[in-house]
């Protein structure tokens, strides 16, 4: 990925500049009504939140899993808002020592939410502190060293842990079993993303027609973060070239500038397809082989590239590996190898 994306603009990763843009220059949903899509999940969470609020109890501990950029953090912030409680956000790999977690846990007010991103990457000894904290709202802390060391039992305010993960399979069984609510976020439909694009455009005071919004939506890999990022670049084009009005032509230009073709595919998608056509005559090819050819890890291929290529009908999973569907193969052979379509 690294070598090729240097040529284009990386639309997948979340860089510091994006975080800044996301939080300060773009629309951020503050209520369940503002949060578009994920209807079933939203209905459930809205009910749980209202019930806990009425009982004046903390929400049940919750595990939210799903690919990056679908809105796990945003949903958690909305739940805190609705409950009228505080939320502390931290990430699993950041907590290197048990003391880091203890400090955060003991600073929580009753019913506060502790949101731990990438919870599957928390060191084991830190994770173990969570077990009693989650179950009994207390922690055992060792004070001092050697023979004089003492274990004291520290009570905590009743709180809610929301763990977010892109890899729910990597959560240990003891941790997994302590979450009362376990939900998954799915990729958004093009129609849902179109609404999200319109909502953001409105906030950014950018005039955009439905066709342009749909083009962004269908290129955005089912992911609001990517849709919003694309829209911000379309807005740059519109601002400089067309008095802040996005047209279909201008949207196409902006997407091409980002290295995205008319079907929403990036250079990396095309490279992946090209390898399967060139080296395996369309497949099937094993995921491991693809990953090593591509210089990427299996997880990235599975989480970032495959879902979109499958959604667009360019790739399918079979028992023997990944392959290009028969009806697409002639077109791709012609595109990559210059072979005539018969
Ligand atoms: N349903 C939605 N409606 C409108 N905007 C959304 C929605 N979901 C996410 N967004 C926007 O998409 C961006 C990414 O959302 P968020 O940071 O919550 O994703 P995430 O799942 O926590 O990602 P990560 O796994 O990378 O932490 C934010 O700018 C957020 O405002
Ligand atoms: Mg997040």
Coordinates of C-alpha atoms and ligand atoms in Angstrom, one line a residue:
X1 CA 0.0 0.0 0.0
X2 CA 2.7 2.4 1.1
X3 CA 4.6 2.5 -2.2
X4 CA 1.6 2.9 -4.4
X5 CA -0.5 5.3 -2.4
X6 CA 2.4 7.8 -2.3
X7 CA 1.2 8.6 -5.9
X8 CA -2.3 9.4 -4.8
X9 CA -4.1 10.6 -1.7
X10 CA -4.7 8.0 0.9
X11 CA -8.4 7.9 1.5
X12 CA -8.3 5.0 4.1
X13 CA -6.1 6.1 6.9
X14 CA -7.0 8.5 9.6
X15 CA -4.2 11.0 9.8
X16 CA -3.8 13.8 12.3
X17 CA -5.0 16.4 9.7
X18 CA -8.1 14.3 9.1
X19 CA -8.9 14.1 12.8
X20 CA -8.6 17.8 13.0
X21 CA -10.8 18.3 10.0
X22 CA -13.3 15.8 11.3
X23 CA -13.7 17.4 14.6
X24 CA -13.5 21.1 13.9
X25 CA -14.5 21.6 10.3
X26 CA -17.2 19.1 9.7
X27 CA -20.7 18.2 10.9
X28 CA -20.6 15.9 14.0
X29 CA -23.9 14.1 14.9
X30 CA -24.8 15.1 18.4
X31 CA -28.1 13.1 18.8
X32 CA -29.6 9.8 17.5
X33 CA -31.6 11.8 15.1
X34 CA -28.5 13.4 13.5
X35 CA -26.8 10.0 13.3
X36 CA -28.0 8.6 10.0
X37 CA -28.2 5.0 9.0
X38 CA -27.6 1.9 11.3
X39 CA -31.3 2.1 12.1
X40 CA -31.7 -1.1 13.9
X41 CA -28.7 -0.6 16.1
X42 CA -29.6 3.0 16.8
X43 CA -33.1 2.0 17.9
X44 CA -31.7 -0.6 20.3
X45 CA -29.1 1.8 21.8
X46 CA -31.6 4.6 22.1
X47 CA -33.9 2.3 24.0
X48 CA -31.1 1.0 26.3
X49 CA -29.9 4.6 26.9
X50 CA -33.4 5.9 27.8
X51 CA -34.1 2.9 30.1
X52 CA -30.8 3.4 32.0
X53 CA -31.4 7.1 32.3
X54 CA -34.9 6.5 33.7
X55 CA -33.5 4.0 36.3
X56 CA -30.6 6.4 37.0
X57 CA -28.3 3.5 36.5
X58 CA -25.2 3.3 34.3
X59 CA -25.7 1.6 30.9
X60 CA -24.6 -2.0 30.7
X61 CA -21.0 -2.5 29.5
X62 CA -21.0 -2.5 25.7
X63 CA -18.8 -3.9 23.0
X64 CA -19.1 -2.2 19.6
X65 CA -17.3 -3.9 16.8
X66 CA -16.9 -3.1 13.1
X67 CA -14.6 -1.7 10.5
X68 CA -13.0 1.7 11.0
X69 CA -14.8 4.9 10.3
X70 CA -18.4 3.6 10.7
X71 CA -19.2 5.7 13.7
X72 CA -18.4 3.8 16.9
X73 CA -16.9 6.7 18.7
X74 CA -19.6 9.1 17.5
X75 CA -22.4 6.7 18.7
X76 CA -20.7 6.5 22.2
X77 CA -20.5 10.3 22.4
X78 CA -24.2 10.5 21.5
X79 CA -25.1 7.9 24.2
X80 CA -23.2 10.0 26.8
X81 CA -25.0 13.1 25.7
X82 CA -28.4 11.5 25.9
X83 CA -27.6 10.0 29.4
X84 CA -26.3 13.4 30.5
X85 CA -23.1 11.9 31.7
X86 CA -19.4 12.4 31.0
X87 CA -17.3 10.3 28.6
X88 CA -13.6 9.7 28.8
X89 CA -12.0 8.4 25.6
X90 CA -8.8 6.5 25.5
X91 CA -7.3 3.7 23.4
X92 CA -6.1 0.2 24.3
X93 CA -2.5 0.4 23.1
X94 CA -2.0 3.7 24.9
X95 CA -2.5 2.1 28.2
X96 CA 0.9 0.5 28.8
X97 CA 0.8 0.1 32.6
X98 CA -2.0 -0.9 34.9
X99 CA -1.5 2.5 36.6
X100 CA -2.6 4.2 33.5
X101 CA -6.0 2.5 33.6
X102 CA -6.3 2.8 37.4
X103 CA -5.8 6.6 37.1
X104 CA -8.6 6.8 34.6
X105 CA -11.0 4.5 36.4
X106 CA -10.6 6.3 39.7
X107 CA -11.4 9.6 38.0
X108 CA -14.8 8.5 36.7
X109 CA -18.0 10.1 38.2
X110 CA -21.1 7.9 38.8
X111 CA -22.6 6.6 35.5
X112 CA -19.8 8.1 33.3
X113 CA -18.8 6.3 30.2
X114 CA -15.2 5.0 29.7
X115 CA -14.7 4.5 26.0
X116 CA -11.7 2.3 25.1
X117 CA -10.8 2.3 21.4
X118 CA -9.0 -0.7 19.9
X119 CA -9.7 -2.6 23.1
X120 CA -8.3 -5.8 21.6
X121 CA -4.8 -4.2 21.7
X122 CA -4.8 -3.6 25.5
X123 CA -1.9 -5.4 27.3
X124 CA -3.1 -8.5 29.2
X125 CA -2.1 -7.3 32.7
X126 CA -4.0 -4.0 32.1
X127 CA -7.0 -5.9 30.8
X128 CA -7.1 -8.0 33.9
X129 CA -7.7 -4.9 36.0
X130 CA -10.8 -4.4 34.0
X131 CA -12.4 -7.7 35.1
X132 CA -13.2 -6.7 38.7
X133 CA -13.7 -3.1 37.7
X134 CA -16.5 -4.1 35.3
X135 CA -18.1 -6.7 37.5
X136 CA -17.9 -5.3 41.0
X137 CA -16.9 -1.6 40.4
X138 CA -13.7 -2.0 42.4
X139 CA -10.0 -2.6 41.8
X140 CA -7.2 -4.1 43.8
X141 CA -4.1 -1.9 43.8
X142 CA -0.7 -2.9 45.0
X143 CA 1.0 -0.2 47.0
X144 CA 4.7 -0.4 47.8
X145 CA 7.3 -3.0 46.8
X146 CA 8.8 -6.2 48.1
X147 CA 7.9 -7.5 51.5
X148 CA 6.2 -4.2 52.4
X149 CA 3.8 -4.3 49.5
X150 CA 0.2 -4.1 50.4
X151 CA -2.9 -4.8 48.3
X152 CA -5.7 -2.3 48.9
X153 CA -9.2 -2.5 47.5
X154 CA -10.3 0.7 45.9
X155 CA -14.1 1.2 45.2
X156 CA -15.0 2.8 41.9
X157 CA -18.1 4.9 40.9
X158 CA -20.5 2.7 38.9
X159 CA -19.5 3.3 35.3
X160 CA -20.1 2.0 31.8
X161 CA -17.3 0.6 29.7
X162 CA -17.7 0.9 26.0
X163 CA -15.1 -1.1 24.2
X164 CA -14.6 -0.5 20.5
X165 CA -12.8 -2.9 18.2
X166 CA -12.2 -3.5 14.6
X167 CA -11.4 -7.1 15.4
X168 CA -13.9 -8.7 17.8
X169 CA -12.3 -12.1 17.3
X170 CA -9.2 -10.9 19.1
X171 CA -11.0 -10.0 22.3
X172 CA -10.2 -12.6 25.1
X173 CA -13.0 -14.8 26.3
X174 CA -13.0 -13.4 29.9
X175 CA -13.3 -9.8 28.7
X176 CA -15.8 -10.7 26.0
X177 CA -18.1 -12.4 28.5
X178 CA -18.2 -9.3 30.7
X179 CA -20.0 -7.1 28.1
X180 CA -23.8 -7.2 28.6
X181 CA -24.4 -5.6 25.1
X182 CA -22.5 -6.8 22.1
X183 CA -23.2 -5.0 18.8
X184 CA -21.7 -4.8 15.4
X185 CA -21.8 -1.9 13.0
X186 CA -22.2 -2.7 9.3
X187 CA -21.2 -0.9 6.2
X188 CA -23.7 1.8 5.1
X189 CA -25.8 1.6 2.0
X190 CA -25.2 4.1 -0.8
X191 CA -28.5 5.7 0.0
X192 CA -27.6 6.2 3.7
X193 CA -24.2 7.6 2.7
X194 CA -25.9 9.9 0.3
X195 CA -27.9 11.4 3.1
X196 CA -24.8 11.7 5.2
X197 CA -23.1 13.6 2.4
X198 CA -26.1 15.9 2.0
X199 CA -26.1 16.5 5.7
X200 CA -22.4 17.5 5.8
X201 CA -22.7 19.6 2.6
X202 CA -25.5 21.5 4.3
X203 CA -23.3 22.2 7.3
X204 CA -20.4 23.2 5.0
X205 CA -22.7 25.5 3.1
X206 CA -21.9 23.7 -0.1
X207 CA -24.5 23.4 -2.8
X208 CA -24.5 19.8 -4.1
X209 CA -27.0 18.0 -6.3
X210 CA -28.2 14.4 -5.6
X211 CA -26.3 12.8 -8.5
X212 CA -23.0 14.2 -7.2
X213 CA -23.8 13.2 -3.6
X214 CA -24.7 9.7 -4.9
X215 CA -21.4 9.5 -6.8
X216 CA -19.5 10.3 -3.6
X217 CA -21.6 7.8 -1.7
X218 CA -21.1 5.0 -4.1
X219 CA -17.3 5.6 -4.1
X220 CA -17.0 5.8 -0.3
X221 CA -16.7 2.1 0.5
X222 CA -19.7 2.0 2.8
X223 CA -17.9 4.3 5.3
X224 CA -19.0 7.7 6.5
X225 CA -15.5 8.8 7.3
X226 CA -14.4 8.2 3.7
X227 CA -17.6 9.9 2.3
X228 CA -17.0 13.0 4.4
X229 CA -13.3 13.1 3.5
X230 CA -14.2 13.0 -0.2
X231 CA -16.8 15.7 0.2
X232 CA -14.3 18.0 1.8
X233 CA -12.1 17.6 -1.3
X234 CA -15.0 18.2 -3.6
X235 CA -15.7 21.3 -1.6
X236 CA -12.2 22.5 -2.2
X237 CA -12.7 22.1 -6.0
X238 CA -16.1 23.8 -5.8
X239 CA -14.8 26.7 -3.8
X240 CA -11.9 27.5 -6.1
X241 CA -13.6 26.7 -9.4
X242 CA -17.3 27.1 -9.1
X243 CA -18.5 29.5 -6.4
X244 CA -19.0 26.8 -3.8
X245 CA -21.3 24.8 -6.0
X246 CA -20.6 21.1 -6.7
X247 CA -21.6 19.7 -10.0
X248 CA -21.3 16.2 -11.2
X249 CA -18.4 17.1 -13.5
X250 CA -16.6 18.8 -10.7
X251 CA -17.2 15.9 -8.3
X252 CA -15.7 13.5 -10.9
X253 CA -12.7 15.8 -11.2
X254 CA -12.2 15.8 -7.4
X255 CA -12.5 12.0 -7.2
X256 CA -10.1 11.6 -10.0
X257 CA -7.7 13.9 -8.2
X258 CA -8.0 11.5 -5.2
X259 CA -7.0 8.6 -7.5
X260 CA -10.5 7.2 -7.6
X261 CA -12.0 6.0 -10.9
X262 CA -15.5 6.3 -12.2
X263 CA -16.5 3.1 -10.5
X264 CA -15.2 4.2 -7.1
X265 CA -12.0 2.0 -7.3
X266 CA -8.7 3.2 -6.0
X267 CA -5.3 2.5 -7.6
X268 CA -4.8 -0.1 -5.0
X269 CA -8.1 -1.9 -5.8
X270 CA -7.1 -1.9 -9.5
X271 CA -3.6 -3.2 -8.7
X272 CA -5.1 -6.0 -6.7
X273 CA -7.5 -7.0 -9.5
X274 CA -4.7 -6.7 -12.0
X275 CA -2.5 -9.2 -10.0
X276 CA -5.4 -11.7 -9.9
X277 CA -5.9 -11.4 -13.6
X278 CA -2.3 -11.3 -14.7
X279 CA -0.9 -14.0 -12.4
X280 CA -3.9 -16.2 -11.7
X281 CA -6.0 -15.8 -14.7
X282 CA -8.8 -14.4 -12.5
X283 CA -8.3 -16.8 -9.6
X284 CA -9.1 -18.5 -7.3
X285 CA -6.1 -17.4 -5.2
X286 CA -5.6 -17.8 -1.5
X287 CA -5.8 -14.8 0.8
X288 CA -2.2 -15.5 2.1
X289 CA -0.8 -15.5 -1.4
X290 CA -2.6 -12.3 -2.2
X291 CA -1.4 -10.6 0.9
X292 CA 2.2 -11.5 0.3
X293 CA 2.1 -10.5 -3.3
X294 CA 0.6 -7.2 -2.3
X295 CA 2.9 -6.5 0.7
X296 CA -0.1 -6.0 3.0
X297 CA -1.3 -8.0 5.9
X298 CA -4.3 -10.3 5.5
X299 CA -6.4 -8.3 7.9
X300 CA -6.0 -5.1 5.8
X301 CA -7.0 -6.9 2.6
X302 CA -10.0 -8.4 4.4
X303 CA -11.1 -5.3 6.1
X304 CA -10.2 -2.5 3.6
X305 CA -10.2 -3.9 0.1
X306 CA -12.4 -7.0 -0.1
X307 CA -15.7 -5.7 1.2
X308 CA -15.8 -2.9 -1.4
X309 CA -14.6 -5.1 -4.3
X310 CA -17.2 -7.7 -3.4
X311 CA -19.9 -5.1 -3.1
X312 CA -19.0 -3.7 -6.5
X313 CA -19.1 -7.3 -7.9
X314 CA -15.4 -7.4 -8.8
X315 CA -14.4 -10.2 -6.4
X316 CA -16.0 -13.2 -4.8
X317 CA -15.0 -15.6 -2.0
X318 CA -15.0 -19.3 -2.8
X319 CA -13.9 -22.3 -0.9
X320 CA -10.7 -22.3 -2.9
X321 CA -9.9 -18.7 -2.5
X322 CA -10.7 -15.3 -3.9
X323 CA -11.7 -15.0 -7.6
X324 CA -13.0 -12.5 -10.1
X325 CA -16.6 -13.4 -11.1
X326 CA -16.8 -14.9 -14.6
X327 CA -18.9 -12.1 -16.0
X328 CA -16.3 -9.5 -15.0
X329 CA -13.3 -11.3 -16.2
X330 CA -13.4 -10.5 -19.9
X331 CA -13.7 -6.8 -19.2
X332 CA -10.8 -6.9 -16.8
X333 CA -8.6 -9.0 -19.1
X334 CA -9.1 -6.4 -21.8
X335 CA -8.4 -3.5 -19.4
X336 CA -5.2 -5.0 -17.9
X337 CA -3.9 -7.3 -20.6
X338 CA -5.3 -5.6 -23.7
X339 CA -7.0 -8.9 -24.7
X340 CA -10.1 -8.7 -26.8
X341 CA -13.4 -9.5 -25.3
X342 CA -15.1 -12.2 -27.3
Ligands
LIG1 N1 -24.1 7.7 11.1 C1 -23.4 8.8 10.9 N2 -23.9 10.0 10.4 C2 -23.2 11.0 10.2 N3 -21.8 11.1 10.4 C3 -21.2 9.9 10.8 C4 -22.0 8.8 11.1 N4 -21.1 7.8 11.5 C5 -19.9 8.3 11.5 N5 -19.9 9.6 11.0 C6 -18.8 10.5 10.9 O1 -17.7 9.7 10.4 C7 -16.5 10.0 11.0 C8 -16.0 8.8 11.7 O2 -16.8 8.4 12.8 P1 -16.1 7.7 14.1 O3 -14.8 8.4 14.4 O4 -17.2 7.7 15.1 O5 -15.8 6.2 13.6 P2 -15.2 5.0 14.4 O6 -16.0 3.8 14.0 O7 -15.0 5.4 15.8 O8 -13.8 4.9 13.6 P3 -12.4 4.2 14.2 O9 -12.7 2.7 14.2 O10 -11.4 4.6 13.2 O11 -12.2 4.8 15.6 C9 -16.8 11.1 12.0 O12 -16.5 12.3 11.3 C10 -18.3 11.1 12.2 O13 -18.8 12.4 12.4
LIG2 MG1 -13.3 5.7 16.8

